[in-house]
Coordinates of C-alpha atoms in Angstrom, one line a residue:
M156 CA -23.0 23.1 -3.4
Q157 CA -26.5 21.6 -3.1
I158 CA -28.7 21.4 -6.2
C159 CA -32.4 20.5 -6.4
V160 CA -33.7 19.4 -9.8
L161 CA -37.5 19.5 -10.2
N162 CA -38.5 17.5 -13.3
G163 CA -42.0 18.7 -14.1
S164 CA -42.7 16.4 -17.1
P165 CA -45.7 14.1 -16.8
R166 CA -43.9 11.6 -19.0
L167 CA -41.2 9.5 -17.3
H168 CA -39.3 8.8 -20.5
G169 CA -40.2 11.9 -22.5
N170 CA -38.2 14.7 -24.0
T171 CA -37.5 16.5 -20.7
A172 CA -36.1 13.3 -19.1
E173 CA -33.9 12.8 -22.2
L174 CA -32.5 16.3 -22.0
L175 CA -31.9 16.0 -18.3
K176 CA -29.7 12.9 -18.7
P177 CA -26.5 14.7 -19.9
F178 CA -27.3 17.7 -17.6
V179 CA -27.5 15.5 -14.5
E180 CA -24.5 13.4 -15.6
V181 CA -22.3 16.5 -15.3
L182 CA -23.8 17.4 -11.9
Q183 CA -23.2 13.8 -10.6
Q184 CA -19.5 14.0 -11.7
S185 CA -19.1 17.2 -9.7
D186 CA -18.7 17.7 -6.0
V187 CA -22.3 18.5 -5.3
T188 CA -25.2 17.1 -3.3
L189 CA -28.0 16.5 -5.8
N190 CA -31.7 16.1 -5.0
N191 CA -33.4 15.0 -8.2
Y192 CA -37.3 14.8 -8.1
T193 CA -39.6 13.6 -10.8
L194 CA -42.8 15.4 -9.8
V195 CA -45.2 13.1 -11.6
Q196 CA -44.2 10.4 -9.2
M197 CA -45.0 12.5 -6.2
N198 CA -48.1 13.8 -4.5
V199 CA -48.2 17.6 -4.5
A200 CA -51.6 19.2 -4.2
S201 CA -52.3 22.7 -5.4
C202 CA -52.1 25.7 -3.1
K203 CA -55.4 26.4 -1.3
G204 CA -54.6 30.0 -0.7
C205 CA -55.5 29.7 3.0
Y206 CA -52.5 31.7 4.4
H207 CA -51.9 29.1 7.1
C208 CA -48.2 28.9 6.1
Q209 CA -47.9 32.7 6.6
D210 CA -48.6 32.3 10.3
V211 CA -46.1 29.5 11.0
Q212 CA -42.7 30.9 12.1
G213 CA -39.4 29.2 11.3
E214 CA -40.6 26.4 9.1
Y215 CA -42.4 25.8 5.8
G216 CA -45.7 25.6 7.5
C217 CA -48.2 24.3 5.0
Y218 CA -51.0 22.4 6.6
Q219 CA -51.3 20.0 3.6
K220 CA -49.5 16.7 4.3
D221 CA -48.0 15.7 1.0
D222 CA -44.7 15.5 -0.8
M223 CA -44.2 19.2 -1.0
H224 CA -42.7 19.1 2.5
T225 CA -39.9 16.9 1.2
I226 CA -39.4 19.2 -1.8
A227 CA -39.6 22.3 0.4
K228 CA -36.9 20.9 2.7
A229 CA -34.6 20.2 -0.3
I230 CA -35.2 23.7 -1.7
M231 CA -34.4 25.3 1.6
E232 CA -31.1 23.3 1.8
S233 CA -30.2 24.0 -1.9
D234 CA -28.1 26.7 -3.4
L235 CA -29.5 26.1 -6.9
I236 CA -33.0 25.0 -8.0
V237 CA -33.3 23.7 -11.5
L238 CA -36.8 23.8 -13.0
A239 CA -37.0 21.2 -15.8
T240 CA -40.2 21.2 -17.8
P241 CA -41.8 20.8 -21.2
I242 CA -43.5 24.0 -22.2
Y243 CA -47.3 23.4 -22.6
I244 CA -49.3 26.4 -23.8
W245 CA -46.4 28.8 -23.1
Y246 CA -45.9 27.7 -19.5
C247 CA -44.7 24.8 -17.3
T248 CA -46.7 21.7 -16.7
P249 CA -49.3 21.4 -13.9
E250 CA -46.9 19.2 -11.9
L251 CA -44.3 22.0 -11.7
K252 CA -46.9 24.8 -11.4
A253 CA -48.3 23.1 -8.3
V254 CA -44.8 23.2 -6.7
L255 CA -44.2 26.8 -7.8
D256 CA -47.6 27.9 -6.3
R257 CA -46.6 26.2 -3.0
F258 CA -43.4 28.3 -2.8
Y259 CA -45.8 30.6 -0.9
G260 CA -44.8 29.0 2.4
L261 CA -41.1 29.5 1.7
A262 CA -41.3 33.3 2.2
K263 CA -43.3 34.8 5.1
F264 CA -44.4 38.2 3.7
Y265 CA -48.1 38.3 4.3
R266 CA -49.1 37.5 7.9
S267 CA -47.7 37.2 11.4
A268 CA -44.7 35.0 10.5
K269 CA -41.5 36.6 9.1
G270 CA -38.5 35.2 7.2
N271 CA -37.5 34.1 3.7
F272 CA -36.1 30.6 3.2
V273 CA -35.3 31.1 -0.4
E274 CA -33.6 34.5 -0.4
G275 CA -30.3 34.4 -2.4
K276 CA -31.0 31.0 -3.9
R277 CA -30.3 30.6 -7.6
V278 CA -32.9 29.4 -10.1
A279 CA -32.3 28.0 -13.6
I280 CA -34.6 26.5 -16.3
L281 CA -34.1 23.4 -18.5
A282 CA -36.9 23.3 -21.0
T283 CA -38.2 21.4 -24.0
H284 CA -40.8 22.9 -26.4
G285 CA -42.2 23.1 -29.8
Y286 CA -41.9 26.5 -31.6
D287 CA -38.7 28.5 -31.2
A288 CA -37.5 29.3 -27.7
A289 CA -38.4 32.9 -27.6
Y290 CA -42.0 32.3 -28.7
A291 CA -42.5 29.1 -26.8
A292 CA -40.8 29.8 -23.4
D293 CA -40.7 33.6 -22.9
P294 CA -43.9 33.7 -20.8
F295 CA -42.6 31.1 -18.5
V296 CA -39.2 32.8 -18.3
I297 CA -40.8 36.1 -17.4
G298 CA -42.9 34.4 -14.8
I299 CA -39.9 32.8 -13.2
Q300 CA -37.9 36.1 -13.3
R301 CA -40.7 37.8 -11.5
M302 CA -40.9 35.1 -9.0
C303 CA -37.1 35.4 -8.4
D304 CA -37.4 39.2 -8.0
H305 CA -40.3 38.8 -5.6
Y306 CA -38.6 36.2 -3.4
H307 CA -35.2 37.8 -3.7
M308 CA -33.7 34.9 -5.6
R309 CA -31.4 35.0 -8.6
Y310 CA -32.3 33.9 -12.0
D311 CA -29.4 32.1 -13.7
G312 CA -30.8 31.5 -17.2
M313 CA -32.4 28.8 -19.3
Y314 CA -31.2 26.1 -21.7
S315 CA -33.9 24.7 -24.0
V316 CA -34.2 22.5 -27.0
R317 CA -37.0 22.6 -29.6
D318 CA -38.8 19.4 -30.4
V319 CA -38.6 18.9 -34.2
D320 CA -38.2 15.1 -34.3
D321 CA -39.6 13.7 -31.1
L322 CA -37.1 12.1 -28.8
A323 CA -34.4 12.3 -31.5
S324 CA -34.3 16.1 -31.1
F325 CA -32.9 15.6 -27.6
Q326 CA -30.3 13.0 -28.5
T327 CA -28.3 15.1 -31.0
K328 CA -24.7 16.0 -30.2
Q329 CA -25.8 19.6 -30.1
A330 CA -28.6 19.0 -27.6
I331 CA -26.4 16.8 -25.4
S332 CA -23.4 19.2 -25.4
G333 CA -25.6 22.2 -24.8
A334 CA -27.1 20.5 -21.7
K335 CA -23.7 19.5 -20.4
E336 CA -22.4 23.1 -21.0
F337 CA -25.3 24.6 -19.2
A338 CA -24.7 22.3 -16.2
Q339 CA -21.1 23.3 -16.2
Y340 CA -22.0 27.0 -16.5
L341 CA -24.2 26.7 -13.5
L342 CA -21.5 24.9 -11.5
N343 CA -18.9 27.5 -12.3
K344 CA -21.2 30.5 -11.7
K345 CA -20.5 32.2 -8.4
A346 CA -23.2 32.4 -5.8

């Protein structure tokens, strides 16, 4: 199994990074190939809406020369994509949103090129947030579920932890065990 983890947090040592530690630990102890990207350390421009990618057959096809090509290759080779993000104003961060917008080149639905590089792939969310999970993260979850439906991907769920005590919220036994259990759940889930 190949897994691509996209950490959308703008803070290298923030809450999302802390919650990812036990999650990634379980993945690393398993027989998987793991591509783990911290998006704030990468250069991913926003989608320009030019449709160029939709006329390039057999490859990602975006004309922008940035790190999204590396990410797109990892996504195309992965069975599971994990979207790790703090929830800001009921949605993911700009770093992750830029990547999601650039998914456009992964499915050729709109112009001369045909094909879908992400069909059948699994998507899961690991999130940190204020407020309770339903209130804070539901808009993002709904957006990802719709993306999965549109791209013929499978949504495999979300694990999230509420920030009530800064970094300490993500260092509790409950937060750590929940992250590990979610990783194991995703590993055990059949494609």
